[in-house]
């Protein structure tokens, strides 16, 4: 699923906000002081959820240049965050001043979930979303488990079969699912079955800030990601659709739906890695959600 995982992660966090176990506007360092450097002591949970935290660019991730077996290389969430902060050279922008889509936010959110619940993020995901919705083909693999249940597509990068990959992206991008399970999830999420009314409103709340220059999925200069982890996308008709894209090497997946669920789509592409996939995703979404 790649970054489609973020919609699940944000939902778990918002459930804990509803239970008053996480404060939406509480500094994130209060929960995980060992993870976030002091330079980010003004970053709140809200900033992590809506990508206005100003966290640095992620550290380099395994790729073909790392040699044979690169797709199975792994790194822990804590080490990945540490490496990213060590490599940061620019002063962070003021939290809440602009939206810069960043997977580091989800790693921190996953660690916050573990801190406040004293359970693994995986177990909270299963207890709160996967089991209640009967998502029988959805999972977050263990760190050392690269397998994907059959049947599944086979994907390649530079001619190499990379279908099975390390699930190190964890709360940011490692979940496995099917089209049917994702359709069930977005239906429940949009209908308010997973969150109380106050938090349900946040699922579709986009901060009124500018979008960073390299936010490739946002059109124009306005932010487009919501507190719920969804991407707001304007259809050719002018109506807004909501969803989430996700990718891993060889995989390109996502879901989108109109707010009233009148139209919805779940897609999975196997890109070659030699071009821009976004035009194809837009074409699929535009066609599927048109009246």
CSV table of C-alpha atoms in Angstrom, one decimal, residues 49-278:
chain,number,residue,atom,x,y,z
A,49,UNK,CA,-0.9,14.8,11.2
A,50,UNK,CA,-1.3,17.6,8.6
A,51,UNK,CA,2.3,17.7,7.5
A,52,UNK,CA,3.0,21.2,8.8
A,53,UNK,CA,5.6,20.1,11.3
A,54,UNK,CA,8.7,21.2,9.3
A,55,UNK,CA,10.6,18.0,10.0
A,56,UNK,CA,13.6,17.5,7.8
A,57,UNK,CA,13.8,15.5,4.6
A,58,UNK,CA,14.0,11.7,5.2
A,59,UNK,CA,17.4,10.1,5.1
A,60,UNK,CA,18.2,8.1,2.0
A,61,UNK,CA,16.3,4.8,1.7
A,62,UNK,CA,17.6,1.5,0.2
A,63,UNK,CA,17.6,1.5,-3.6
A,64,UNK,CA,19.2,-0.3,-6.6
A,65,UNK,CA,22.5,1.5,-6.0
A,66,UNK,CA,22.9,-0.4,-2.8
A,67,UNK,CA,23.5,-3.6,-4.7
A,68,UNK,CA,21.8,-7.1,-4.8
A,69,UNK,CA,19.1,-7.6,-2.2
A,70,UNK,CA,18.6,-3.8,-1.7
A,71,UNK,CA,14.8,-4.3,-1.5
A,72,UNK,CA,15.3,-6.5,1.6
A,73,UNK,CA,17.5,-4.0,3.5
A,74,UNK,CA,15.9,-2.6,6.6
A,75,UNK,CA,16.2,0.2,9.2
A,76,UNK,CA,14.3,0.7,12.4
A,77,UNK,CA,12.0,3.7,12.9
A,78,UNK,CA,14.2,5.1,15.6
A,79,UNK,CA,17.4,4.8,13.4
A,80,UNK,CA,15.7,6.2,10.4
A,81,UNK,CA,14.5,9.3,12.3
A,82,UNK,CA,17.9,9.7,13.9
A,83,UNK,CA,19.7,9.6,10.6
A,84,UNK,CA,17.2,12.1,9.1
A,85,UNK,CA,17.7,14.6,11.9
A,86,UNK,CA,21.5,14.2,11.8
A,87,UNK,CA,21.6,14.9,8.1
A,88,UNK,CA,19.4,18.0,8.4
A,89,UNK,CA,21.3,21.2,7.5
A,90,UNK,CA,18.6,23.9,7.1
A,91,UNK,CA,16.8,25.6,10.0
A,92,UNK,CA,13.3,24.2,10.2
A,93,UNK,CA,10.4,26.4,9.2
A,94,UNK,CA,8.0,27.5,12.0
A,95,UNK,CA,5.6,24.7,12.7
A,96,UNK,CA,2.2,25.3,11.1
A,97,UNK,CA,3.6,27.8,8.6
A,98,UNK,CA,3.6,25.7,5.5
A,99,UNK,CA,2.7,22.1,4.4
A,100,UNK,CA,5.5,19.9,3.3
A,101,UNK,CA,4.4,16.3,2.8
A,102,UNK,CA,6.9,14.2,4.8
A,103,UNK,CA,6.8,10.5,5.8
A,104,UNK,CA,8.8,11.2,9.0
A,105,UNK,CA,5.6,12.6,10.5
A,106,UNK,CA,4.1,9.1,10.3
A,107,UNK,CA,7.1,7.4,12.0
A,108,UNK,CA,6.8,9.8,14.9
A,109,UNK,CA,3.0,9.3,15.1
A,110,UNK,CA,3.5,5.5,15.2
A,111,UNK,CA,6.0,5.8,18.1
A,112,UNK,CA,3.6,8.2,19.9
A,113,UNK,CA,0.9,5.5,19.6
A,114,UNK,CA,3.2,2.9,21.1
A,115,UNK,CA,4.2,5.3,23.9
A,116,UNK,CA,0.7,6.2,25.1
A,117,UNK,CA,-0.8,2.7,24.7
A,118,UNK,CA,2.2,0.6,25.8
A,119,UNK,CA,1.3,-1.7,22.9
A,120,UNK,CA,2.9,-2.2,19.5
A,121,UNK,CA,1.5,0.0,16.7
A,122,UNK,CA,0.6,-3.2,14.8
A,123,UNK,CA,-1.6,-4.4,17.7
A,124,UNK,CA,-3.4,-1.1,18.0
A,125,UNK,CA,-4.0,-1.1,14.2
A,126,UNK,CA,-5.4,-4.6,14.4
A,127,UNK,CA,-7.6,-3.9,17.5
A,128,UNK,CA,-8.9,-0.5,16.3
A,129,UNK,CA,-9.4,-0.9,12.5
A,130,UNK,CA,-8.5,-4.2,11.0
A,131,UNK,CA,-10.5,-6.6,13.2
A,132,UNK,CA,-13.6,-4.3,13.7
A,133,UNK,CA,-13.9,-3.8,9.9
A,134,UNK,CA,-13.1,-7.5,9.2
A,135,UNK,CA,-10.3,-6.6,6.9
A,136,UNK,CA,-9.1,-10.2,6.5
A,137,UNK,CA,-6.6,-9.4,3.8
A,138,UNK,CA,-5.0,-6.3,5.4
A,139,UNK,CA,-1.9,-6.4,7.7
A,140,UNK,CA,1.2,-4.6,8.8
A,141,UNK,CA,4.0,-7.2,8.4
A,142,UNK,CA,6.6,-7.8,11.1
A,143,UNK,CA,9.9,-6.0,10.5
A,144,UNK,CA,11.6,-9.1,9.3
A,145,UNK,CA,8.8,-10.4,7.1
A,146,UNK,CA,9.0,-9.4,3.4
A,147,UNK,CA,6.4,-11.9,2.2
A,148,UNK,CA,3.1,-10.9,0.5
A,149,UNK,CA,0.1,-13.3,0.7
A,150,UNK,CA,-1.0,-14.8,-2.7
A,151,UNK,CA,-2.4,-14.1,-5.1
A,152,UNK,CA,-0.6,-10.9,-5.8
A,153,UNK,CA,1.0,-9.0,-8.7
A,154,UNK,CA,4.7,-9.4,-9.5
A,155,UNK,CA,6.6,-6.1,-9.8
A,156,UNK,CA,10.1,-5.3,-11.2
A,157,UNK,CA,12.6,-2.5,-11.0
A,158,UNK,CA,15.4,-2.5,-13.6
A,159,UNK,CA,14.4,-6.0,-14.6
A,160,UNK,CA,14.7,-7.3,-11.0
A,161,UNK,CA,11.8,-8.9,-9.2
A,162,UNK,CA,11.2,-6.8,-6.1
A,163,UNK,CA,7.7,-8.1,-5.3
A,164,UNK,CA,8.8,-8.9,-1.8
A,165,UNK,CA,10.3,-6.0,0.1
A,166,UNK,CA,11.4,-5.1,3.6
A,167,UNK,CA,8.4,-3.5,5.4
A,168,UNK,CA,10.7,-1.0,7.2
A,169,UNK,CA,8.5,2.0,6.3
A,170,UNK,CA,6.2,0.7,9.0
A,171,UNK,CA,3.5,3.2,10.1
A,172,UNK,CA,4.4,5.4,7.1
A,173,UNK,CA,4.1,2.9,4.2
A,174,UNK,CA,4.3,-0.9,4.9
A,175,UNK,CA,0.7,-2.1,5.1
A,176,UNK,CA,-0.6,-4.8,2.7
A,177,UNK,CA,-4.2,-4.9,1.6
A,178,UNK,CA,-6.6,-5.6,-1.3
A,179,UNK,CA,-8.9,-3.5,-3.3
A,180,UNK,CA,-12.0,-4.9,-1.5
A,181,UNK,CA,-10.5,-4.3,2.0
A,182,UNK,CA,-9.5,-0.7,1.1
A,183,UNK,CA,-13.0,0.0,-0.2
A,184,UNK,CA,-14.4,-1.2,3.1
A,185,UNK,CA,-12.0,1.0,5.0
A,186,UNK,CA,-12.7,4.2,3.1
A,187,UNK,CA,-16.4,3.6,3.3
A,188,UNK,CA,-16.2,3.2,7.0
A,189,UNK,CA,-13.9,6.2,7.4
A,190,UNK,CA,-16.0,8.5,5.2
A,191,UNK,CA,-19.3,7.5,6.9
A,192,UNK,CA,-17.9,8.2,10.4
A,193,UNK,CA,-17.9,4.7,11.6
A,194,UNK,CA,-14.3,4.9,13.0
A,195,UNK,CA,-14.3,8.3,14.7
A,196,UNK,CA,-16.7,10.4,16.9
A,197,UNK,CA,-18.2,13.5,15.2
A,198,UNK,CA,-15.5,16.0,16.5
A,199,UNK,CA,-12.6,14.0,15.2
A,200,UNK,CA,-14.6,13.0,12.1
A,201,UNK,CA,-14.6,16.6,11.0
A,202,UNK,CA,-10.8,16.7,11.2
A,203,UNK,CA,-10.6,13.9,8.6
A,204,UNK,CA,-11.4,16.4,5.9
A,205,UNK,CA,-9.8,19.5,7.5
A,206,UNK,CA,-7.0,21.0,5.5
A,207,UNK,CA,-4.8,23.6,7.1
A,208,UNK,CA,-5.1,27.1,5.6
A,209,UNK,CA,-1.4,27.5,4.8
A,210,UNK,CA,0.7,27.5,1.7
A,211,UNK,CA,2.0,24.4,0.1
A,212,UNK,CA,5.8,23.9,-0.1
A,213,UNK,CA,7.3,24.3,-3.5
A,214,UNK,CA,8.2,20.6,-3.9
A,215,UNK,CA,4.8,19.3,-2.8
A,216,UNK,CA,4.2,17.5,-6.1
A,217,UNK,CA,0.7,16.3,-5.4
A,218,UNK,CA,-0.8,19.6,-4.4
A,219,UNK,CA,-2.1,21.7,-7.3
A,220,UNK,CA,-1.3,25.4,-6.9
A,221,UNK,CA,0.0,27.1,-3.8
A,222,UNK,CA,-2.5,25.9,-1.2
A,223,UNK,CA,-2.1,23.0,1.1
A,224,UNK,CA,-4.0,19.8,0.1
A,225,UNK,CA,-3.4,17.2,2.8
A,226,UNK,CA,-5.9,16.9,5.7
A,227,UNK,CA,-5.5,16.1,9.4
A,228,UNK,CA,-7.0,12.7,8.6
A,229,UNK,CA,-4.1,12.0,6.2
A,230,UNK,CA,-6.2,12.4,3.0
A,231,UNK,CA,-5.3,14.2,-0.2
A,232,UNK,CA,-7.9,16.7,-1.4
A,233,UNK,CA,-8.1,16.5,-5.2
A,234,UNK,CA,-10.3,18.6,-7.4
A,235,UNK,CA,-12.0,16.7,-10.2
A,236,UNK,CA,-12.6,18.3,-13.7
A,237,UNK,CA,-16.2,18.9,-12.7
A,238,UNK,CA,-14.9,21.2,-9.9
A,239,UNK,CA,-16.1,18.7,-7.1
A,240,UNK,CA,-13.5,17.6,-4.6
A,241,UNK,CA,-12.5,14.0,-4.2
A,242,UNK,CA,-10.6,12.7,-1.2
A,243,UNK,CA,-8.1,9.9,-1.0
A,244,UNK,CA,-4.5,8.8,-0.6
A,245,UNK,CA,-1.8,7.7,-3.0
A,246,UNK,CA,1.0,5.3,-2.1
A,247,UNK,CA,4.0,3.8,-3.6
A,248,UNK,CA,6.9,1.5,-3.1
A,249,UNK,CA,9.4,0.4,-5.7
A,250,UNK,CA,7.4,-1.3,-8.4
A,251,UNK,CA,4.1,-0.5,-6.7
A,252,UNK,CA,1.7,2.5,-7.1
A,253,UNK,CA,-1.5,2.2,-5.2
A,254,UNK,CA,-4.3,4.4,-3.8
A,255,UNK,CA,-7.9,5.2,-3.3
A,256,UNK,CA,-10.2,8.1,-3.9
A,257,UNK,CA,-13.8,8.9,-3.4
A,258,UNK,CA,-16.3,11.7,-3.4
A,259,UNK,CA,-17.3,12.9,0.0
A,260,UNK,CA,-20.7,11.3,-0.3
A,261,UNK,CA,-19.2,8.0,-1.5
A,262,UNK,CA,-21.3,8.3,-4.6
A,263,UNK,CA,-18.2,7.4,-6.6
A,264,UNK,CA,-15.1,5.7,-5.3
A,265,UNK,CA,-12.1,3.9,-6.8
A,266,UNK,CA,-9.2,1.7,-5.5
A,267,UNK,CA,-6.3,1.3,-8.0
A,268,UNK,CA,-3.0,-0.5,-8.2
A,269,UNK,CA,-0.4,0.1,-10.9
A,270,UNK,CA,2.9,-1.4,-11.5
A,271,UNK,CA,5.1,1.4,-12.8
A,272,UNK,CA,8.3,1.0,-14.7
A,273,UNK,CA,10.1,3.6,-12.7
A,274,UNK,CA,11.2,5.4,-15.8
A,275,UNK,CA,8.5,8.2,-15.9
A,276,UNK,CA,6.0,10.3,-14.0
A,277,UNK,CA,3.1,8.2,-12.7
A,278,UNK,CA,0.9,11.1,-11.6
